[in-house]
Coordinates of C-alpha atoms in Angstrom, one line a residue:
M1 CA 5.6 -10.2 -21.9
Q2 CA 5.6 -7.0 -20.0
D3 CA 3.2 -4.1 -20.8
L4 CA 5.5 -1.6 -22.3
K5 CA 2.8 1.0 -22.1
N6 CA 2.5 0.8 -18.3
R7 CA 2.6 4.3 -16.8
I8 CA 4.5 3.4 -13.7
L9 CA 7.1 1.5 -15.8
A10 CA 7.7 4.6 -17.9
N11 CA 7.9 7.0 -14.9
A12 CA 10.3 4.6 -13.1
V13 CA 12.6 4.6 -16.0
K14 CA 12.3 8.3 -16.7
A15 CA 13.1 9.2 -13.0
F16 CA 16.9 8.2 -13.5
N17 CA 17.4 10.4 -16.6
P18 CA 19.0 8.3 -17.8
L19 CA 18.5 4.7 -16.7
R20 CA 20.8 2.1 -18.4
I21 CA 18.8 -1.0 -19.6
R22 CA 20.6 -4.1 -20.7
I23 CA 18.5 -6.3 -23.1
G24 CA 19.9 -9.8 -22.8
G25 CA 20.2 -12.7 -20.4
S26 CA 20.0 -16.4 -20.3
L27 CA 18.1 -17.0 -23.6
Q28 CA 19.7 -14.3 -25.7
D29 CA 22.1 -16.8 -27.5
Q30 CA 19.0 -18.6 -28.8
V31 CA 17.3 -15.5 -30.2
Y32 CA 17.0 -14.8 -34.0
Y33 CA 16.0 -11.3 -35.2
K34 CA 13.1 -11.3 -37.7
V35 CA 14.5 -8.8 -40.2
G36 CA 13.4 -9.1 -43.8
K37 CA 13.1 -12.7 -44.9
F38 CA 15.3 -14.1 -42.1
P39 CA 14.6 -16.4 -40.2
K40 CA 11.9 -18.2 -42.3
N41 CA 10.0 -19.4 -39.3
C42 CA 9.9 -16.9 -36.4
S43 CA 8.4 -18.6 -33.3
N44 CA 8.2 -17.8 -29.6
F45 CA 10.3 -19.7 -27.1
E46 CA 9.1 -23.2 -26.4
K47 CA 10.3 -25.8 -23.8
K48 CA 12.7 -28.3 -25.3
S49 CA 14.4 -30.9 -23.1
D50 CA 17.7 -30.9 -24.9
G51 CA 17.9 -27.2 -25.6
L52 CA 19.9 -24.6 -23.6
F53 CA 18.2 -23.8 -20.3
G54 CA 15.5 -26.2 -21.3
F55 CA 14.2 -24.1 -24.3
G56 CA 14.5 -24.1 -28.1
D57 CA 15.2 -21.1 -30.2
G58 CA 13.1 -18.0 -30.1
C59 CA 12.6 -14.9 -32.3
L60 CA 12.4 -11.2 -31.9
H61 CA 9.9 -9.6 -34.2
M62 CA 10.6 -6.1 -35.4
N63 CA 7.2 -4.8 -34.2
R64 CA 8.3 -5.8 -30.6
W65 CA 11.6 -4.0 -31.2
D66 CA 9.7 -0.9 -32.3
E67 CA 7.6 -1.1 -29.1
L68 CA 10.7 -1.3 -27.0
H69 CA 12.2 1.7 -28.6
G70 CA 9.0 3.6 -28.2
L71 CA 9.5 3.2 -24.4
F72 CA 13.1 4.0 -24.6
N73 CA 12.8 7.1 -26.6
K74 CA 9.9 8.3 -24.3
T75 CA 12.0 7.8 -21.2
G76 CA 15.5 8.6 -22.4
A77 CA 17.0 5.3 -21.4
A78 CA 20.5 4.2 -22.4
I79 CA 20.3 0.9 -24.0
T80 CA 22.9 -2.0 -24.1
F81 CA 21.8 -4.8 -26.5
S82 CA 23.5 -8.2 -26.3
F83 CA 23.7 -10.2 -29.5
N84 CA 23.2 -13.9 -30.0
A85 CA 26.8 -15.2 -30.0
L86 CA 26.2 -18.8 -30.8
L87 CA 24.8 -18.2 -34.4
G88 CA 27.0 -20.1 -36.8
R89 CA 28.7 -22.3 -34.3
I90 CA 28.3 -26.1 -33.7
Q91 CA 28.7 -28.1 -30.5
S92 CA 32.0 -29.9 -30.0
D93 CA 32.0 -33.7 -30.4
E94 CA 34.1 -34.0 -27.3
D95 CA 32.2 -31.5 -25.0
D96 CA 28.7 -30.7 -25.8
T97 CA 29.0 -27.5 -23.7
L98 CA 31.7 -26.2 -25.9
W99 CA 30.7 -24.3 -29.1
E100 CA 33.2 -24.1 -31.9
G101 CA 33.5 -22.1 -35.2
D102 CA 33.2 -18.5 -36.1
W103 CA 30.3 -16.2 -35.1
N104 CA 27.9 -15.5 -38.0
Q105 CA 27.4 -11.8 -37.9
F106 CA 24.7 -11.7 -40.7
N107 CA 21.6 -11.5 -38.4
A108 CA 23.2 -9.0 -36.1
K109 CA 24.1 -6.8 -39.1
S110 CA 20.6 -6.9 -40.3
L111 CA 19.1 -5.8 -36.9
M112 CA 21.9 -3.1 -36.7
K113 CA 20.9 -1.8 -40.1
Y114 CA 17.2 -1.8 -39.3
T115 CA 18.0 0.0 -36.0
I116 CA 20.0 2.8 -37.7
K117 CA 17.3 3.2 -40.5
K118 CA 14.7 3.8 -37.7
G119 CA 17.0 6.2 -35.8
Y120 CA 16.9 4.1 -32.7
K121 CA 19.9 5.0 -30.3
I122 CA 22.0 2.2 -28.9
D123 CA 24.5 3.1 -26.2
S124 CA 26.5 -0.2 -26.4
Y125 CA 26.5 -3.6 -27.8
E126 CA 27.5 -6.9 -26.2
L127 CA 28.2 -10.4 -27.6
G128 CA 26.9 -13.4 -25.8
N129 CA 25.8 -14.2 -22.3
E130 CA 27.9 -16.1 -19.7
L131 CA 29.9 -18.0 -22.3
C132 CA 33.3 -17.3 -20.8
G133 CA 35.5 -19.5 -18.6
G134 CA 33.5 -22.7 -17.8
G135 CA 30.3 -21.1 -19.1
V136 CA 26.9 -21.7 -17.7
A137 CA 24.9 -23.7 -20.3
A138 CA 27.5 -23.2 -23.0
K139 CA 31.0 -21.8 -23.5
I140 CA 33.5 -20.6 -26.1
K141 CA 37.2 -20.6 -26.0
A142 CA 38.9 -17.3 -25.2
Q143 CA 40.8 -16.9 -28.3
Q144 CA 37.8 -17.6 -30.5
Y145 CA 35.7 -15.2 -28.6
G146 CA 38.3 -12.5 -28.8
N147 CA 38.4 -12.8 -32.6
D148 CA 34.6 -12.7 -32.7
V149 CA 34.5 -9.4 -30.5
K150 CA 37.0 -7.9 -33.0
K151 CA 34.7 -8.9 -35.7
L152 CA 31.9 -7.1 -33.9
K153 CA 34.0 -4.0 -33.3
K154 CA 34.7 -3.9 -37.1
L155 CA 31.1 -4.2 -37.9
V156 CA 30.0 -1.4 -35.5
T157 CA 32.8 0.8 -36.8
H158 CA 31.6 0.2 -40.4
M159 CA 27.8 0.7 -39.5
Y160 CA 28.4 3.8 -37.4
P161 CA 31.1 5.8 -39.3
N162 CA 30.6 8.8 -36.9
P163 CA 32.6 8.2 -33.7
A164 CA 30.3 10.5 -31.8
D165 CA 27.3 8.3 -32.1
R166 CA 29.1 4.9 -32.3
P167 CA 27.9 2.4 -29.6
K168 CA 30.5 1.1 -27.3
I169 CA 31.6 -2.6 -27.3
L170 CA 31.1 -4.6 -24.0
A171 CA 32.5 -8.1 -23.4
P172 CA 32.5 -10.9 -22.2
G173 CA 29.3 -10.7 -20.1
G174 CA 30.0 -13.7 -17.8
F175 CA 31.7 -14.9 -14.6
Y176 CA 35.3 -13.9 -14.1
D177 CA 38.0 -16.5 -14.9
E178 CA 41.4 -14.9 -14.7
Q179 CA 43.1 -17.0 -17.3
W180 CA 40.2 -16.8 -19.8
F181 CA 39.9 -13.1 -19.4
K182 CA 43.7 -12.7 -19.9
E183 CA 43.7 -14.7 -23.1
F184 CA 40.6 -13.0 -24.3
L185 CA 42.0 -9.5 -23.8
L186 CA 45.4 -10.4 -25.2
T187 CA 43.5 -11.6 -28.3
T188 CA 41.5 -8.5 -28.8
G189 CA 44.4 -6.0 -27.9
P190 CA 43.8 -2.5 -26.7
G191 CA 41.1 -0.2 -28.1
V192 CA 38.6 -2.9 -29.0
V193 CA 36.6 -3.4 -25.7
D194 CA 35.1 -0.4 -24.1
G195 CA 33.6 -2.1 -21.1
L196 CA 35.0 -5.3 -19.5
T197 CA 31.7 -6.8 -18.3
H198 CA 31.3 -9.5 -15.7
H199 CA 28.4 -11.0 -13.7
I200 CA 28.1 -11.4 -9.9
Y201 CA 25.7 -13.7 -7.9
N202 CA 27.7 -13.8 -4.7
L203 CA 24.8 -14.7 -2.5
G204 CA 24.3 -18.2 -3.8
A205 CA 20.9 -19.7 -4.6
G206 CA 17.6 -17.8 -4.1
R207 CA 16.2 -20.7 -2.1
D208 CA 19.0 -20.9 0.3
P209 CA 17.4 -20.6 3.8
T210 CA 20.5 -18.7 5.1
L211 CA 20.2 -16.0 2.5
I212 CA 18.7 -13.6 5.0
D213 CA 21.7 -14.1 7.3
K214 CA 24.2 -13.5 4.4
L215 CA 22.5 -10.2 3.7
Q216 CA 23.3 -9.0 7.1
N217 CA 26.8 -10.4 7.5
P218 CA 29.5 -7.9 6.5
F219 CA 32.2 -10.6 6.7
Y220 CA 30.3 -12.7 4.0
L221 CA 29.6 -9.6 1.9
S222 CA 33.3 -8.7 1.9
Q223 CA 34.5 -12.0 0.3
I224 CA 33.5 -10.8 -3.2
A225 CA 35.9 -7.8 -2.9
Q226 CA 38.8 -9.9 -4.3
T227 CA 36.9 -10.6 -7.5
F228 CA 36.3 -6.9 -8.1
K229 CA 40.0 -6.2 -7.4
N230 CA 41.0 -9.0 -9.9
V231 CA 38.7 -7.7 -12.7
E232 CA 40.1 -4.2 -12.1
N233 CA 43.6 -5.5 -12.4
S234 CA 42.9 -7.5 -15.6
A235 CA 41.5 -4.4 -17.2
K236 CA 44.6 -2.3 -16.1
L237 CA 47.1 -4.9 -17.3
F238 CA 45.7 -6.0 -20.6
S239 CA 43.3 -3.4 -21.9
P240 CA 43.7 -0.1 -20.0
S241 CA 41.1 1.7 -22.1
S242 CA 38.3 -0.7 -20.9
G243 CA 37.1 0.0 -17.6
P244 CA 35.4 -2.9 -15.6
W245 CA 31.5 -3.1 -15.5
V246 CA 29.3 -5.3 -13.5
G247 CA 27.1 -6.3 -16.5
E248 CA 24.5 -8.3 -14.5
S249 CA 24.1 -8.9 -10.8
G250 CA 21.0 -10.1 -8.9
G251 CA 22.6 -11.1 -5.6
A252 CA 21.1 -14.5 -5.4
Y253 CA 20.6 -16.5 -8.6
N254 CA 17.5 -18.4 -9.8
S255 CA 15.3 -15.2 -9.6
G256 CA 16.5 -14.3 -6.1
G257 CA 14.9 -15.1 -2.7
K258 CA 11.2 -15.0 -2.4
T259 CA 11.1 -13.4 1.1
T260 CA 14.2 -11.2 0.7
S261 CA 15.3 -10.0 -2.6
H262 CA 12.4 -7.6 -3.1
T263 CA 12.5 -6.3 0.5
F264 CA 14.4 -3.7 2.6
V265 CA 17.1 -6.2 3.8
N266 CA 18.4 -6.7 0.3
G267 CA 19.5 -3.1 0.3
F268 CA 22.4 -4.0 2.7
W269 CA 23.9 -6.2 -0.1
Y270 CA 22.9 -4.0 -3.1
L271 CA 24.1 -0.6 -1.8
D272 CA 27.1 -2.2 -0.3
Q273 CA 27.9 -3.6 -3.8
L274 CA 27.5 -0.2 -5.4
G275 CA 29.9 1.3 -2.9
M276 CA 32.4 -1.7 -3.1
T277 CA 32.5 -1.8 -6.9
S278 CA 33.1 1.9 -7.1
T279 CA 36.2 1.6 -4.9
F280 CA 37.6 -0.9 -7.4
N281 CA 37.2 1.4 -10.4
H282 CA 34.0 -0.1 -11.8
K283 CA 32.2 2.3 -14.1
V284 CA 28.8 0.7 -14.4
Y285 CA 26.7 -1.6 -12.3
C286 CA 23.7 -3.3 -13.9
R287 CA 21.1 -4.8 -11.6
Q288 CA 19.2 -7.9 -12.5
S289 CA 16.5 -7.0 -13.0
L290 CA 14.3 -3.9 -13.6
I291 CA 11.3 -6.1 -13.6
G292 CA 11.0 -9.8 -13.3
G293 CA 11.8 -12.4 -10.7
N294 CA 12.1 -11.8 -6.9
Y295 CA 15.0 -9.5 -7.5
G296 CA 13.2 -7.0 -9.7
L297 CA 13.5 -3.4 -8.8
L298 CA 9.7 -3.2 -9.6
N299 CA 7.0 -5.5 -8.5
T300 CA 6.4 -7.9 -11.3
T301 CA 2.6 -7.6 -11.3
T302 CA 1.9 -4.2 -10.1
F303 CA 5.1 -2.4 -11.3
I304 CA 5.3 -0.6 -7.9
P305 CA 8.8 0.1 -7.0
N306 CA 10.5 -2.2 -4.4
P307 CA 12.9 -0.7 -1.7
D308 CA 16.0 -1.3 -3.8
Y309 CA 14.6 0.9 -6.7
Y310 CA 14.6 3.9 -4.3
G311 CA 18.1 3.0 -3.0
A312 CA 19.3 2.9 -6.6
L313 CA 17.6 6.2 -7.4
L314 CA 19.2 7.9 -4.4
W315 CA 22.6 6.6 -5.3
H316 CA 22.2 7.9 -8.8
K317 CA 21.0 11.3 -7.8
L318 CA 23.5 11.9 -5.0
M319 CA 26.8 10.0 -5.7
G320 CA 29.1 11.7 -8.1
K321 CA 31.8 9.9 -10.3
N322 CA 34.7 10.7 -8.1
V323 CA 35.2 8.1 -5.3
L324 CA 36.7 9.1 -2.1
S325 CA 38.8 6.9 0.3
V326 CA 37.0 6.5 3.6
T327 CA 37.8 4.6 6.8
H328 CA 36.0 4.4 10.1
E329 CA 36.9 3.2 13.5
G330 CA 34.3 0.9 14.9
S331 CA 32.1 -2.1 14.2
P332 CA 32.4 -4.0 11.0
Y333 CA 28.6 -3.9 10.8
L334 CA 28.8 -0.2 9.8
R335 CA 29.7 0.1 6.2
T336 CA 30.8 3.5 4.9
Y337 CA 31.4 4.9 1.4
S338 CA 31.8 8.3 0.1
H339 CA 31.8 10.1 -3.2
C340 CA 32.0 13.7 -4.4
S341 CA 28.4 14.8 -4.5
K342 CA 26.8 15.3 -7.9
T343 CA 26.2 18.9 -7.0
S344 CA 28.7 20.2 -4.3
G345 CA 30.6 18.9 -1.3
I346 CA 30.5 15.2 -0.6
T347 CA 27.9 12.5 -0.1
V348 CA 28.5 9.6 2.4
L349 CA 26.6 6.3 2.5
L350 CA 26.3 4.7 5.8
I351 CA 24.9 1.1 6.1
N352 CA 24.2 -0.2 9.6
M353 CA 23.5 -4.0 9.6
D354 CA 23.6 -4.3 13.4
K355 CA 20.3 -5.4 15.0
S356 CA 20.5 -3.3 18.1
T357 CA 23.3 -0.7 18.0
T358 CA 22.9 3.0 17.0
F359 CA 26.0 4.7 15.5
D360 CA 26.8 8.3 15.9
V361 CA 29.1 9.2 12.9
S362 CA 31.3 12.3 12.7
V363 CA 32.9 13.0 9.4
V364 CA 36.5 14.5 9.4
D365 CA 39.0 15.1 6.7
D366 CA 42.6 13.8 6.5
L367 CA 43.8 16.5 9.0
N368 CA 41.2 15.2 11.5
I369 CA 39.3 18.5 11.1
Y370 CA 35.5 18.6 11.3
P371 CA 34.8 20.7 8.2
D372 CA 31.3 21.6 9.1
S373 CA 32.6 23.2 12.3
V374 CA 34.7 25.5 10.2
E375 CA 31.9 26.3 7.8
S376 CA 28.6 25.7 9.3
I377 CA 26.4 27.7 7.0
H378 CA 25.3 24.7 5.1
Q379 CA 22.9 22.4 6.8
R380 CA 23.6 18.7 6.2
E381 CA 21.1 16.9 4.0
E382 CA 20.2 13.4 5.4
Y383 CA 18.1 10.6 3.8
H384 CA 17.4 7.8 6.4
L385 CA 16.0 4.7 4.9
T386 CA 14.2 2.2 7.2
P387 CA 11.6 -0.6 6.6
K388 CA 8.0 -0.2 7.6
D389 CA 7.2 -1.3 11.1
G390 CA 11.0 -2.2 11.6
N391 CA 10.4 -5.4 9.6
I392 CA 13.5 -5.9 7.4
Q393 CA 11.5 -8.1 5.1
S394 CA 9.0 -5.3 4.4
D395 CA 8.7 -4.2 0.8
V396 CA 7.6 -0.7 2.0
L397 CA 10.5 1.7 2.4
L398 CA 10.4 4.7 4.7
L399 CA 12.3 7.8 4.0
N400 CA 13.0 9.9 7.1
G401 CA 10.0 8.0 8.7
T402 CA 7.5 8.5 5.8
P403 CA 6.5 5.7 3.4
L404 CA 7.6 6.2 -0.2
K405 CA 4.4 5.8 -2.3
L406 CA 3.6 6.7 -5.9
T407 CA 1.8 10.0 -6.3
S408 CA -1.9 10.0 -7.3
S409 CA -0.7 10.5 -11.0
L410 CA 1.5 7.4 -10.6
D411 CA 4.8 9.4 -10.6
I412 CA 7.8 8.5 -8.6
P413 CA 7.6 10.6 -5.3
E414 CA 10.0 13.3 -4.4
M415 CA 12.8 12.2 -2.1
N416 CA 13.6 15.2 0.0
P417 CA 16.2 15.2 2.8
K418 CA 15.8 16.4 6.3
L419 CA 18.1 19.2 7.1
V420 CA 20.3 18.8 10.2
D421 CA 22.7 21.2 12.1
P422 CA 26.1 20.0 10.9
M423 CA 27.6 20.4 14.3
F424 CA 25.8 17.2 15.4
P425 CA 27.0 13.7 14.3
I426 CA 25.0 11.6 11.9
T427 CA 22.8 9.1 13.8
V428 CA 22.5 5.8 12.1
A429 CA 19.7 3.6 13.7
P430 CA 20.0 -0.1 13.9
R431 CA 19.2 -1.8 10.6
S432 CA 19.0 1.3 8.6
I433 CA 20.7 3.1 5.6
V434 CA 21.7 6.7 5.5
F435 CA 22.8 8.9 2.7
A436 CA 24.1 12.3 3.9
T437 CA 25.3 15.2 1.8
L438 CA 27.8 17.6 3.4
R439 CA 27.9 20.9 1.4
G440 CA 30.6 22.4 3.5
F441 CA 33.1 19.6 3.1
Q442 CA 36.2 20.8 1.1
A443 CA 37.6 17.6 -0.4
P444 CA 40.4 18.4 -2.8
A445 CA 39.2 15.6 -5.2
C446 CA 36.0 17.4 -5.6
A447 CA 37.3 20.8 -6.4

């Protein structure tokens, strides 16, 4: 169990202002909440050969729930909590991975009641983990799950009568299956699901020896784009009010790659995913995980941020909600994305996966005009991310040539840009990532 009072952890969460934290995962559908007299016995997870994922049931004590919210309240985190969706169901006689019967909401209601009484804020509730389609260790039929999500919506509406502070409803929190998603959304109907959540692990197994090659292969990374497009289409067709979310994504499953997922090279996949999902109208992207496994944004033992933490923080600080269409003429190893900046102008993200080629990038508008040549009073703000000693498997990230390190008081360091004459192109070194904010760029979508 993580030390929730760790200062680095608190500072890392606080820096996002706010950071969305999803509490859930593989074992959530075996968790009971110790509220009042239920359950009678409240034990920790223990290995069980015939249990889901090799474990028996576990229990969340309210003192731990209080400790978690102590951290959340101090750091301003936005919380998504995912309920146990298997409570009340039984395994099918014909298929032991299929769970049948109605969801029992009693324990969830008790936790909700306790949470409201304590004044704890929840941004959104989700039901179940990876139970859609073929499931992972367990599955539920789409119509049954849709009816249960409607039950959750009704419960949340009753418990939170004021729409202003009512948590959103997220579902189904698993891997995309077109027919299952269609049937589920037709069952719920519009206005029930606020976020259509799906999970992505498009890099395969963490132990795959070719993982480092996949991370640098733009053709491989582009294969997942069709899934993002399909989820976007499902949301538009069957539930226009529910925008798609990536509810969980660690790149490589089974805790990620030992020598890659916590290092600089993973940023090629991660920042490319943030850019790609935005172009397919995804509203939220939840990274697996904040801490834990090889893919944690923070080191599991020291809590020191890994390179992807800083990449995520720069994205959060610079890239606004409005996504711009961007194309470039040149190598597929250069990936380009652009959003309206969170302040003024636009911010472009340039990812150079090429081992030896430097790209000089000039940004022009639809009329093929170099905006900064028209209005050059604004210096361009550039953030160049490179690995220490040029080693893409380093977990030390350089910003404009300087290592990013915690301050003496264990705060997240300031990430200041270098200022560049806008008349010059953006130079993107081999195996590097660049954010550039162009204050003088007049994009109509950003007006």
